[in-house]
Amino acid sequence: MGKQSLHVGFIGLGIMGRSMSRNLHRAGFSITVWNRTASRMEEAKAWGAKIAPSPREVAAQSDVVITMVGDTPDVREVVEGPAGVLAGAQEGLILIDMSTISPDATRQMAARAAEKGVKMLDAPVSGGDVGAREGTLSIMVGGEKETLEKVKPLLEAMGENVVHCGPIGAGQTVKACNQIMCGLNLLGMVEALSFAKKAGVDPETMIQVTTRGAAGSWALANLAPRVVRGDLDPGFSVRFQQKDLRIVLEEADRLDLPLLGTAQVHQLLRSVQAHGGDDDGTQALVRVMENLGRVKVTPHE
Ligand code: NAP
């Protein structure tokens, strides 16, 4: 499909969606947007997006619709609700959900979309707000390969690592794997920092050496220096990490698969939430370690 002739709808202009939709526009696609909070559409209007009054109207005007909202019920609402995408979709529409949601719910939604002649892909992302802004996201795609081929130029305008992971739901499954590892690397990082501090070794020195060795991780390279500076701002919020770990644990439950480490990280982050840390960055997990071990890793106030 040629860029000019392809009409792309974008639903959800949050931290991620506002940059992703803009990158599509920059790449030459014609974009129609909708956001629940209307004021957030002003920015998109200023860079040249068309505004629609509902997801249904976005779908009626589009060949491809992308959703980038919050949790599973939010995607259900904008896709299957009375003013949702499926209510306005023409046969042949391609729906790409890029939110992080349940793989199982994704498969159910794709089946309902198919009844309307709509092809669905799940395409969750990794790379955060920076990746969204710079168009460098990793995109994990589930669904039919032929459908992916049709929309690949769109996904490549938003990310640089677009990988077909398998049938519908496989993108969300790979994203769940990503979140398992993010959670456990996070725990490893805050435990190592607490250990270094209590044992009397400079945490910054520990970070410097281990980052390049076998223990290296994204959390160690990016979050550990922030912890040492006492910077617990998001990045990626505890609230979202907990949503993602909940999705992982629900799916593991369905699969009869014990995930001991993931469950532990989920419970420890719950303690961060109980102390009002929902909107902190996930590195706020260090607070739990500080309390458990009577050790101060972040700078003294
Ligand atoms: P965000 O800033 O909180 O934005 C969420 C967007 O979804 C907003 O546009 C919001 O509309 C909309 N929304 C939420 N619930 C809705 C509903 N029921 N009906 C209609 N619209 C609804 O979130 P984000 O950071 O952009 O994240 C979006 C998705 O990407 C999530 O699934 C998240 O897990 C995933 N993700 C995020 C990151 C990250 O670093 N932030 C990284 C990878 C993946 P309003 O403006 O009206 O609130």
mmCIF file of C-alpha atoms and ligand atoms in Angstrom:
data_model
loop_
_atom_site.group_PDB
_atom_site.id
_atom_site.type_symbol
_atom_site.label_atom_id
_atom_site.label_comp_id
_atom_site.label_asym_id
_atom_site.label_seq_id
_atom_site.Cartn_x
_atom_site.Cartn_y
_atom_site.Cartn_z
ATOM 1 C CA MET A 1 0.000 0.000 0.000
ATOM 2 C CA GLY A 2 1.357 3.460 -0.904
ATOM 3 C CA LYS A 3 1.834 5.923 1.940
ATOM 4 C CA GLN A 4 -0.339 8.662 0.510
ATOM 5 C CA SER A 5 -3.229 6.303 -0.280
ATOM 6 C CA LEU A 6 -3.092 4.560 3.106
ATOM 7 C CA HIS A 7 -5.302 6.119 5.774
ATOM 8 C CA VAL A 8 -4.069 5.373 9.264
ATOM 9 C CA GLY A 9 -6.145 5.839 12.409
ATOM 10 C CA PHE A 10 -4.450 6.235 15.785
ATOM 11 C CA ILE A 11 -6.264 5.806 19.112
ATOM 12 C CA GLY A 12 -4.561 6.815 22.383
ATOM 13 C CA LEU A 13 -2.261 9.819 22.519
ATOM 14 C CA GLY A 14 -0.576 9.143 25.860
ATOM 15 C CA ILE A 15 3.161 9.186 26.566
ATOM 16 C CA MET A 16 3.744 6.545 23.888
ATOM 17 C CA GLY A 17 0.963 7.204 21.368
ATOM 18 C CA ARG A 18 1.601 10.922 20.939
ATOM 19 C CA SER A 19 5.165 10.272 19.704
ATOM 20 C CA MET A 20 4.328 7.153 17.706
ATOM 21 C CA SER A 21 1.508 8.859 15.789
ATOM 22 C CA ARG A 22 3.769 11.800 15.068
ATOM 23 C CA ASN A 23 6.477 9.532 13.684
ATOM 24 C CA LEU A 24 3.898 8.004 11.339
ATOM 25 C CA HIS A 25 2.993 11.477 10.131
ATOM 26 C CA ARG A 26 6.673 12.338 9.631
ATOM 27 C CA ALA A 27 7.055 9.172 7.548
ATOM 28 C CA GLY A 28 4.347 10.469 5.196
ATOM 29 C CA PHE A 29 1.197 8.625 6.318
ATOM 30 C CA SER A 30 -2.093 10.470 6.554
ATOM 31 C CA ILE A 31 -3.303 10.199 10.161
ATOM 32 C CA THR A 32 -6.666 10.490 11.894
ATOM 33 C CA VAL A 33 -6.532 10.451 15.698
ATOM 34 C CA TRP A 34 -8.850 10.070 18.649
ATOM 35 C CA ASN A 35 -8.081 10.440 22.355
ATOM 36 C CA ARG A 36 -10.485 10.084 25.292
ATOM 37 C CA THR A 37 -9.312 13.355 26.842
ATOM 38 C CA ALA A 38 -10.013 15.756 24.007
ATOM 39 C CA SER A 39 -7.393 18.363 24.970
ATOM 40 C CA ARG A 40 -4.639 15.855 24.140
ATOM 41 C CA MET A 41 -5.709 15.958 20.472
ATOM 42 C CA GLU A 42 -4.769 19.636 20.105
ATOM 43 C CA GLU A 43 -1.072 18.870 19.776
ATOM 44 C CA ALA A 44 -1.775 16.297 17.040
ATOM 45 C CA LYS A 45 -4.026 18.748 15.238
ATOM 46 C CA ALA A 46 -1.175 21.271 15.275
ATOM 47 C CA TRP A 47 1.217 18.878 13.496
ATOM 48 C CA GLY A 48 -1.378 17.972 10.878
ATOM 49 C CA ALA A 49 -3.504 15.069 12.126
ATOM 50 C CA LYS A 50 -7.218 14.887 11.391
ATOM 51 C CA ILE A 51 -9.371 14.611 14.504
ATOM 52 C CA ALA A 52 -12.294 12.170 14.771
ATOM 53 C CA PRO A 53 -15.066 12.240 17.395
ATOM 54 C CA SER A 54 -14.847 8.529 18.333
ATOM 55 C CA PRO A 55 -12.885 5.320 17.636
ATOM 56 C CA ARG A 56 -15.845 4.273 15.460
ATOM 57 C CA GLU A 57 -15.327 7.347 13.262
ATOM 58 C CA VAL A 58 -11.564 6.778 13.156
ATOM 59 C CA ALA A 59 -12.219 3.270 11.855
ATOM 60 C CA ALA A 60 -14.762 4.474 9.284
ATOM 61 C CA GLN A 61 -12.075 6.754 7.796
ATOM 62 C CA SER A 62 -9.126 4.341 7.934
ATOM 63 C CA ASP A 63 -7.518 1.337 6.215
ATOM 64 C CA VAL A 64 -5.427 0.569 9.293
ATOM 65 C CA VAL A 65 -6.228 1.450 12.930
ATOM 66 C CA ILE A 66 -3.627 1.422 15.696
ATOM 67 C CA THR A 67 -4.634 1.322 19.373
ATOM 68 C CA MET A 68 -2.175 2.398 22.091
ATOM 69 C CA VAL A 69 -4.161 2.698 25.307
ATOM 70 C CA GLY A 70 -3.697 1.233 28.794
ATOM 71 C CA ASP A 71 -4.870 -2.149 30.016
ATOM 72 C CA THR A 72 -6.981 -5.022 28.603
ATOM 73 C CA PRO A 73 -10.397 -3.490 29.498
ATOM 74 C CA ASP A 74 -9.322 -0.192 27.871
ATOM 75 C CA VAL A 75 -8.501 -1.883 24.574
ATOM 76 C CA ARG A 76 -11.778 -3.809 24.767
ATOM 77 C CA GLU A 77 -13.648 -0.537 25.234
ATOM 78 C CA VAL A 78 -12.083 1.283 22.266
ATOM 79 C CA VAL A 79 -12.306 -1.796 20.021
ATOM 80 C CA GLU A 80 -15.546 -3.540 21.011
ATOM 81 C CA GLY A 81 -17.535 -0.760 22.726
ATOM 82 C CA PRO A 82 -20.622 0.814 21.115
ATOM 83 C CA ALA A 83 -18.486 3.660 19.720
ATOM 84 C CA GLY A 84 -15.528 1.353 19.166
ATOM 85 C CA VAL A 85 -13.396 0.428 16.152
ATOM 86 C CA LEU A 86 -15.415 -2.657 15.193
ATOM 87 C CA ALA A 87 -18.641 -0.597 15.112
ATOM 88 C CA GLY A 88 -17.188 1.594 12.349
ATOM 89 C CA ALA A 89 -14.906 -0.847 10.533
ATOM 90 C CA GLN A 90 -15.197 -1.666 6.849
ATOM 91 C CA GLU A 91 -14.432 -5.224 5.824
ATOM 92 C CA GLY A 92 -10.660 -5.531 5.181
ATOM 93 C CA LEU A 93 -9.624 -3.080 7.896
ATOM 94 C CA ILE A 94 -6.398 -4.009 9.678
ATOM 95 C CA LEU A 95 -6.400 -3.424 13.447
ATOM 96 C CA ILE A 96 -3.025 -3.274 15.219
ATOM 97 C CA ASP A 97 -3.128 -3.213 19.009
ATOM 98 C CA MET A 98 0.212 -1.934 20.331
ATOM 99 C CA SER A 99 -0.829 -1.658 24.010
ATOM 100 C CA THR A 100 0.521 -4.241 26.460
ATOM 101 C CA ILE A 101 -2.435 -6.473 27.329
ATOM 102 C CA SER A 102 -3.434 -10.091 27.949
ATOM 103 C CA PRO A 103 -2.474 -12.565 25.174
ATOM 104 C CA ASP A 104 -5.660 -14.531 25.837
ATOM 105 C CA ALA A 105 -7.917 -11.469 25.582
ATOM 106 C CA THR A 106 -6.071 -10.546 22.381
ATOM 107 C CA ARG A 107 -6.955 -13.887 20.789
ATOM 108 C CA GLN A 108 -10.611 -13.475 21.812
ATOM 109 C CA MET A 109 -10.727 -9.955 20.383
ATOM 110 C CA ALA A 110 -9.146 -11.085 17.114
ATOM 111 C CA ALA A 111 -11.835 -13.744 16.750
ATOM 112 C CA ARG A 112 -14.572 -11.119 17.172
ATOM 113 C CA ALA A 113 -12.771 -8.812 14.741
ATOM 114 C CA ALA A 114 -12.619 -11.645 12.197
ATOM 115 C CA GLU A 115 -16.421 -11.966 12.341
ATOM 116 C CA LYS A 116 -16.509 -8.401 10.967
ATOM 117 C CA GLY A 117 -13.880 -9.118 8.307
ATOM 118 C CA VAL A 118 -11.224 -7.207 10.293
ATOM 119 C CA LYS A 119 -7.683 -8.643 10.485
ATOM 120 C CA MET A 120 -5.962 -8.073 13.815
ATOM 121 C CA LEU A 121 -2.293 -8.006 14.803
ATOM 122 C CA ASP A 122 -0.924 -7.636 18.316
ATOM 123 C CA ALA A 123 2.221 -5.521 18.295
ATOM 124 C CA PRO A 124 3.315 -4.490 21.802
ATOM 125 C CA VAL A 125 6.530 -2.562 22.141
ATOM 126 C CA SER A 126 9.617 -2.232 24.271
ATOM 127 C CA GLY A 127 11.876 0.816 24.441
ATOM 128 C CA GLY A 128 9.887 3.259 26.568
ATOM 129 C CA ASP A 129 9.082 6.893 25.979
ATOM 130 C CA VAL A 130 12.542 7.527 24.513
ATOM 131 C CA GLY A 131 12.145 4.698 21.975
ATOM 132 C CA ALA A 132 8.696 6.039 21.057
ATOM 133 C CA ARG A 133 10.065 9.552 20.519
ATOM 134 C CA GLU A 134 13.090 8.464 18.531
ATOM 135 C CA GLY A 135 11.294 5.773 16.513
ATOM 136 C CA THR A 136 13.581 3.052 17.843
ATOM 137 C CA LEU A 137 11.049 0.755 19.537
ATOM 138 C CA SER A 138 11.328 -3.026 19.463
ATOM 139 C CA ILE A 139 7.995 -4.278 18.138
ATOM 140 C CA MET A 140 6.827 -7.853 18.805
ATOM 141 C CA VAL A 141 4.167 -8.896 16.343
ATOM 142 C CA GLY A 142 1.583 -11.674 16.510
ATOM 143 C CA GLY A 143 -0.823 -12.543 13.697
ATOM 144 C CA GLU A 144 -0.778 -13.556 10.056
ATOM 145 C CA LYS A 145 2.527 -12.915 8.324
ATOM 146 C CA GLU A 146 0.790 -11.647 5.159
ATOM 147 C CA THR A 147 -1.078 -9.039 7.210
ATOM 148 C CA LEU A 148 2.174 -7.940 8.849
ATOM 149 C CA GLU A 149 3.821 -7.543 5.417
ATOM 150 C CA LYS A 150 1.060 -5.098 4.418
ATOM 151 C CA VAL A 151 1.665 -2.823 7.415
ATOM 152 C CA LYS A 152 5.404 -3.291 7.945
ATOM 153 C CA PRO A 153 6.299 0.196 6.610
ATOM 154 C CA LEU A 154 4.024 1.666 9.264
ATOM 155 C CA LEU A 155 5.623 -0.298 12.074
ATOM 156 C CA GLU A 156 9.080 0.565 10.752
ATOM 157 C CA ALA A 157 8.191 4.248 11.031
ATOM 158 C CA MET A 158 7.772 3.712 14.797
ATOM 159 C CA GLY A 159 10.445 1.133 15.560
ATOM 160 C CA GLU A 160 13.611 -0.383 14.232
ATOM 161 C CA ASN A 161 13.299 -3.968 15.374
ATOM 162 C CA VAL A 162 10.020 -5.352 14.017
ATOM 163 C CA VAL A 163 9.842 -9.110 14.624
ATOM 164 C CA HIS A 164 7.086 -11.573 13.697
ATOM 165 C CA CYS A 165 6.729 -13.776 16.801
ATOM 166 C CA GLY A 166 3.986 -16.184 15.661
ATOM 167 C CA PRO A 167 0.173 -16.320 15.472
ATOM 168 C CA ILE A 168 -2.156 -13.789 17.121
ATOM 169 C CA GLY A 169 -1.235 -13.307 20.805
ATOM 170 C CA ALA A 170 2.428 -14.275 20.259
ATOM 171 C CA GLY A 171 3.535 -10.634 20.356
ATOM 172 C CA GLN A 172 1.907 -10.215 23.776
ATOM 173 C CA THR A 173 3.477 -13.485 24.927
ATOM 174 C CA VAL A 174 6.949 -12.252 23.971
ATOM 175 C CA LYS A 175 6.230 -8.911 25.669
ATOM 176 C CA ALA A 176 5.268 -10.890 28.803
ATOM 177 C CA CYS A 177 8.655 -12.675 28.615
ATOM 178 C CA ASN A 178 10.284 -9.252 28.330
ATOM 179 C CA GLN A 179 8.475 -8.087 31.486
ATOM 180 C CA ILE A 180 9.443 -11.230 33.438
ATOM 181 C CA MET A 181 13.099 -10.486 32.702
ATOM 182 C CA CYS A 182 12.756 -6.758 33.380
ATOM 183 C CA GLY A 183 11.229 -7.538 36.793
ATOM 184 C CA LEU A 184 13.870 -10.060 37.800
ATOM 185 C CA ASN A 185 16.758 -7.926 36.549
ATOM 186 C CA LEU A 186 15.313 -5.053 38.568
ATOM 187 C CA LEU A 187 15.266 -7.180 41.721
ATOM 188 C CA GLY A 188 18.819 -8.407 41.081
ATOM 189 C CA MET A 189 19.969 -4.829 40.634
ATOM 190 C CA VAL A 190 18.483 -3.487 43.895
ATOM 191 C CA GLU A 191 19.661 -6.547 45.873
ATOM 192 C CA ALA A 192 23.223 -6.113 44.562
ATOM 193 C CA LEU A 193 23.206 -2.393 45.394
ATOM 194 C CA SER A 194 21.989 -3.096 48.944
ATOM 195 C CA PHE A 195 24.610 -5.814 49.358
ATOM 196 C CA ALA A 196 27.429 -3.559 48.129
ATOM 197 C CA LYS A 197 26.340 -0.714 50.384
ATOM 198 C CA LYS A 198 25.956 -2.850 53.513
ATOM 199 C CA ALA A 199 29.285 -4.578 52.857
ATOM 200 C CA GLY A 200 30.997 -1.206 52.575
ATOM 201 C CA VAL A 201 31.795 -1.154 48.837
ATOM 202 C CA ASP A 202 31.070 1.959 46.779
ATOM 203 C CA PRO A 203 27.901 1.126 44.759
ATOM 204 C CA GLU A 204 29.050 3.271 41.811
ATOM 205 C CA THR A 205 32.256 1.258 41.530
ATOM 206 C CA MET A 206 30.243 -1.964 41.686
ATOM 207 C CA ILE A 207 27.959 -0.706 38.894
ATOM 208 C CA GLN A 208 30.884 0.388 36.734
ATOM 209 C CA VAL A 209 32.574 -3.015 36.818
ATOM 210 C CA THR A 210 29.564 -5.332 36.671
ATOM 211 C CA THR A 211 27.732 -3.511 33.886
ATOM 212 C CA ARG A 212 30.269 -4.809 31.374
ATOM 213 C CA GLY A 213 30.359 -8.380 32.682
ATOM 214 C CA ALA A 214 28.015 -11.371 32.678
ATOM 215 C CA ALA A 215 25.638 -9.654 35.144
ATOM 216 C CA GLY A 216 25.016 -6.737 32.789
ATOM 217 C CA SER A 217 21.380 -5.766 32.181
ATOM 218 C CA TRP A 218 19.337 -2.783 31.034
ATOM 219 C CA ALA A 219 18.266 -2.229 34.657
ATOM 220 C CA LEU A 220 21.871 -2.195 35.856
ATOM 221 C CA ALA A 221 23.063 0.158 33.112
ATOM 222 C CA ASN A 222 20.118 2.568 33.195
ATOM 223 C CA LEU A 223 18.342 2.329 36.543
ATOM 224 C CA ALA A 224 21.153 1.603 39.028
ATOM 225 C CA PRO A 225 22.901 4.976 38.470
ATOM 226 C CA ARG A 226 19.550 6.708 39.059
ATOM 227 C CA VAL A 227 19.041 4.794 42.319
ATOM 228 C CA VAL A 228 22.458 5.875 43.555
ATOM 229 C CA ARG A 229 21.589 9.502 42.728
ATOM 230 C CA GLY A 230 18.253 9.108 44.560
ATOM 231 C CA ASP A 231 16.309 9.658 41.326
ATOM 232 C CA LEU A 232 13.167 7.526 41.592
ATOM 233 C CA ASP A 233 11.189 9.342 38.872
ATOM 234 C CA PRO A 234 9.663 7.322 36.018
ATOM 235 C CA GLY A 235 10.845 6.160 33.221
ATOM 236 C CA PHE A 236 8.499 3.274 33.524
ATOM 237 C CA SER A 237 6.069 3.550 36.426
ATOM 238 C CA VAL A 238 5.431 0.989 39.168
ATOM 239 C CA ARG A 239 1.735 1.125 38.196
ATOM 240 C CA PHE A 240 2.484 -0.052 34.626
ATOM 241 C CA GLN A 241 5.039 -2.649 35.711
ATOM 242 C CA GLN A 242 2.439 -4.105 38.093
ATOM 243 C CA LYS A 243 -0.161 -4.197 35.300
ATOM 244 C CA ASP A 244 2.310 -6.085 33.122
ATOM 245 C CA LEU A 245 3.318 -8.527 35.869
ATOM 246 C CA ARG A 246 -0.363 -9.137 36.636
ATOM 247 C CA ILE A 247 -0.877 -10.045 32.963
ATOM 248 C CA VAL A 248 2.128 -12.405 33.135
ATOM 249 C CA LEU A 249 0.890 -14.100 36.316
ATOM 250 C CA GLU A 250 -2.663 -14.503 34.995
ATOM 251 C CA GLU A 251 -1.334 -16.117 31.832
ATOM 252 C CA ALA A 252 1.023 -18.340 33.876
ATOM 253 C CA ASP A 253 -1.979 -19.388 35.958
ATOM 254 C CA ARG A 254 -3.811 -20.361 32.785
ATOM 255 C CA LEU A 255 -0.741 -22.343 31.666
ATOM 256 C CA ASP A 256 -0.263 -24.025 35.075
ATOM 257 C CA LEU A 257 3.246 -22.641 35.176
ATOM 258 C CA PRO A 258 4.799 -21.636 38.510
ATOM 259 C CA LEU A 259 6.738 -18.356 38.169
ATOM 260 C CA LEU A 260 8.290 -17.943 41.593
ATOM 261 C CA GLY A 261 10.603 -15.046 40.856
ATOM 262 C CA THR A 262 8.007 -13.005 38.972
ATOM 263 C CA ALA A 263 5.449 -13.495 41.755
ATOM 264 C CA GLN A 264 7.991 -12.295 44.299
ATOM 265 C CA VAL A 265 8.811 -9.132 42.347
ATOM 266 C CA HIS A 266 5.053 -8.468 41.991
ATOM 267 C CA GLN A 267 4.576 -8.747 45.771
ATOM 268 C CA LEU A 268 7.605 -6.576 46.558
ATOM 269 C CA LEU A 269 6.394 -3.871 44.178
ATOM 270 C CA ARG A 270 3.028 -4.066 45.929
ATOM 271 C CA SER A 271 4.831 -2.835 49.020
ATOM 272 C CA VAL A 272 6.100 0.157 46.988
ATOM 273 C CA GLN A 273 2.461 0.795 45.996
ATOM 274 C CA ALA A 274 1.291 0.489 49.605
ATOM 275 C CA HIS A 275 3.700 3.309 50.478
ATOM 276 C CA GLY A 276 2.266 5.587 47.786
ATOM 277 C CA GLY A 277 4.804 4.772 45.056
ATOM 278 C CA ASP A 278 2.446 3.928 42.182
ATOM 279 C CA ASP A 279 3.766 6.755 40.037
ATOM 280 C CA ASP A 280 7.439 6.296 40.945
ATOM 281 C CA GLY A 281 9.802 4.592 38.518
ATOM 282 C CA THR A 282 10.241 0.847 38.997
ATOM 283 C CA GLN A 283 13.688 1.491 40.553
ATOM 284 C CA ALA A 284 11.711 2.592 43.667
ATOM 285 C CA LEU A 285 11.877 -1.112 44.521
ATOM 286 C CA VAL A 286 15.074 -0.089 46.279
ATOM 287 C CA ARG A 287 12.924 1.414 49.053
ATOM 288 C CA VAL A 288 11.664 -2.059 49.966
ATOM 289 C CA MET A 289 15.225 -3.400 50.109
ATOM 290 C CA GLU A 290 16.287 -0.444 52.253
ATOM 291 C CA ASN A 291 13.546 -1.248 54.759
ATOM 292 C CA LEU A 292 14.041 -5.011 54.719
ATOM 293 C CA GLY A 293 17.784 -4.794 55.225
ATOM 294 C CA ARG A 294 18.138 -1.604 57.283
ATOM 295 C CA VAL A 295 20.497 -0.213 54.666
ATOM 296 C CA LYS A 296 20.438 3.165 52.900
ATOM 297 C CA VAL A 297 21.338 2.935 49.207
ATOM 298 C CA THR A 298 19.808 6.215 48.022
ATOM 299 C CA PRO A 299 21.379 9.455 49.318
ATOM 300 C CA HIS A 300 20.318 10.596 52.797
ATOM 301 C CA GLU A 301 17.632 13.309 52.725
HETATM 302 P P1 NAP B 1 -0.423 6.772 29.183
HETATM 303 O O1 NAP B 1 0.519 7.894 29.011
HETATM 304 O O2 NAP B 1 -1.060 6.548 30.517
HETATM 305 O O3 NAP B 1 -1.570 6.928 28.077
HETATM 306 C C1 NAP B 1 -2.628 6.031 28.020
HETATM 307 C C2 NAP B 1 -3.502 6.425 26.858
HETATM 308 O O4 NAP B 1 -4.584 5.505 26.770
HETATM 309 C C3 NAP B 1 -4.114 7.819 26.992
HETATM 310 O O5 NAP B 1 -4.257 8.364 25.717
HETATM 311 C C4 NAP B 1 -5.472 7.498 27.613
HETATM 312 O O6 NAP B 1 -6.445 8.478 27.369
HETATM 313 C C5 NAP B 1 -5.807 6.232 26.877
HETATM 314 N N1 NAP B 1 -6.792 5.400 27.581
HETATM 315 C C6 NAP B 1 -6.597 4.698 28.725
HETATM 316 N N2 NAP B 1 -7.735 4.048 29.061
HETATM 317 C C7 NAP B 1 -8.643 4.343 28.118
HETATM 318 C C8 NAP B 1 -9.996 3.969 27.919
HETATM 319 N N3 NAP B 1 -10.636 3.135 28.771
HETATM 320 N N4 NAP B 1 -10.637 4.475 26.857
HETATM 321 C C9 NAP B 1 -10.006 5.307 25.995
HETATM 322 N N5 NAP B 1 -8.729 5.688 26.118
HETATM 323 C C10 NAP B 1 -8.061 5.216 27.175
HETATM 324 O O7 NAP B 1 0.248 5.365 28.782
HETATM 325 P P2 NAP B 1 1.485 5.071 27.810
HETATM 326 O O8 NAP B 1 2.755 5.170 28.594
HETATM 327 O O9 NAP B 1 1.329 5.823 26.552
HETATM 328 O O10 NAP B 1 1.262 3.487 27.554
HETATM 329 C C11 NAP B 1 0.352 3.000 26.602
HETATM 330 C C12 NAP B 1 0.534 1.488 26.476
HETATM 331 O O11 NAP B 1 1.897 1.214 26.104
HETATM 332 C C13 NAP B 1 0.277 0.701 27.764
HETATM 333 O O12 NAP B 1 -0.335 -0.514 27.460
HETATM 334 C C14 NAP B 1 1.690 0.482 28.311
HETATM 335 O O13 NAP B 1 1.770 -0.650 29.132
HETATM 336 C C15 NAP B 1 2.472 0.312 27.030
HETATM 337 N N6 NAP B 1 3.906 0.630 27.147
HETATM 338 C C16 NAP B 1 4.318 1.782 27.790
HETATM 339 C C17 NAP B 1 5.672 2.058 27.880
HETATM 340 C C18 NAP B 1 6.178 3.297 28.593
HETATM 341 O O14 NAP B 1 7.391 3.402 28.841
HETATM 342 N N7 NAP B 1 5.343 4.275 28.928
HETATM 343 C C19 NAP B 1 6.615 1.174 27.314
HETATM 344 C C20 NAP B 1 6.165 0.045 26.640
HETATM 345 C C21 NAP B 1 4.805 -0.217 26.566
HETATM 346 P P3 NAP B 1 -6.557 9.797 28.301
HETATM 347 O O15 NAP B 1 -5.627 10.813 27.686
HETATM 348 O O16 NAP B 1 -7.978 10.175 28.214
HETATM 349 O O17 NAP B 1 -6.145 9.377 29.678
#
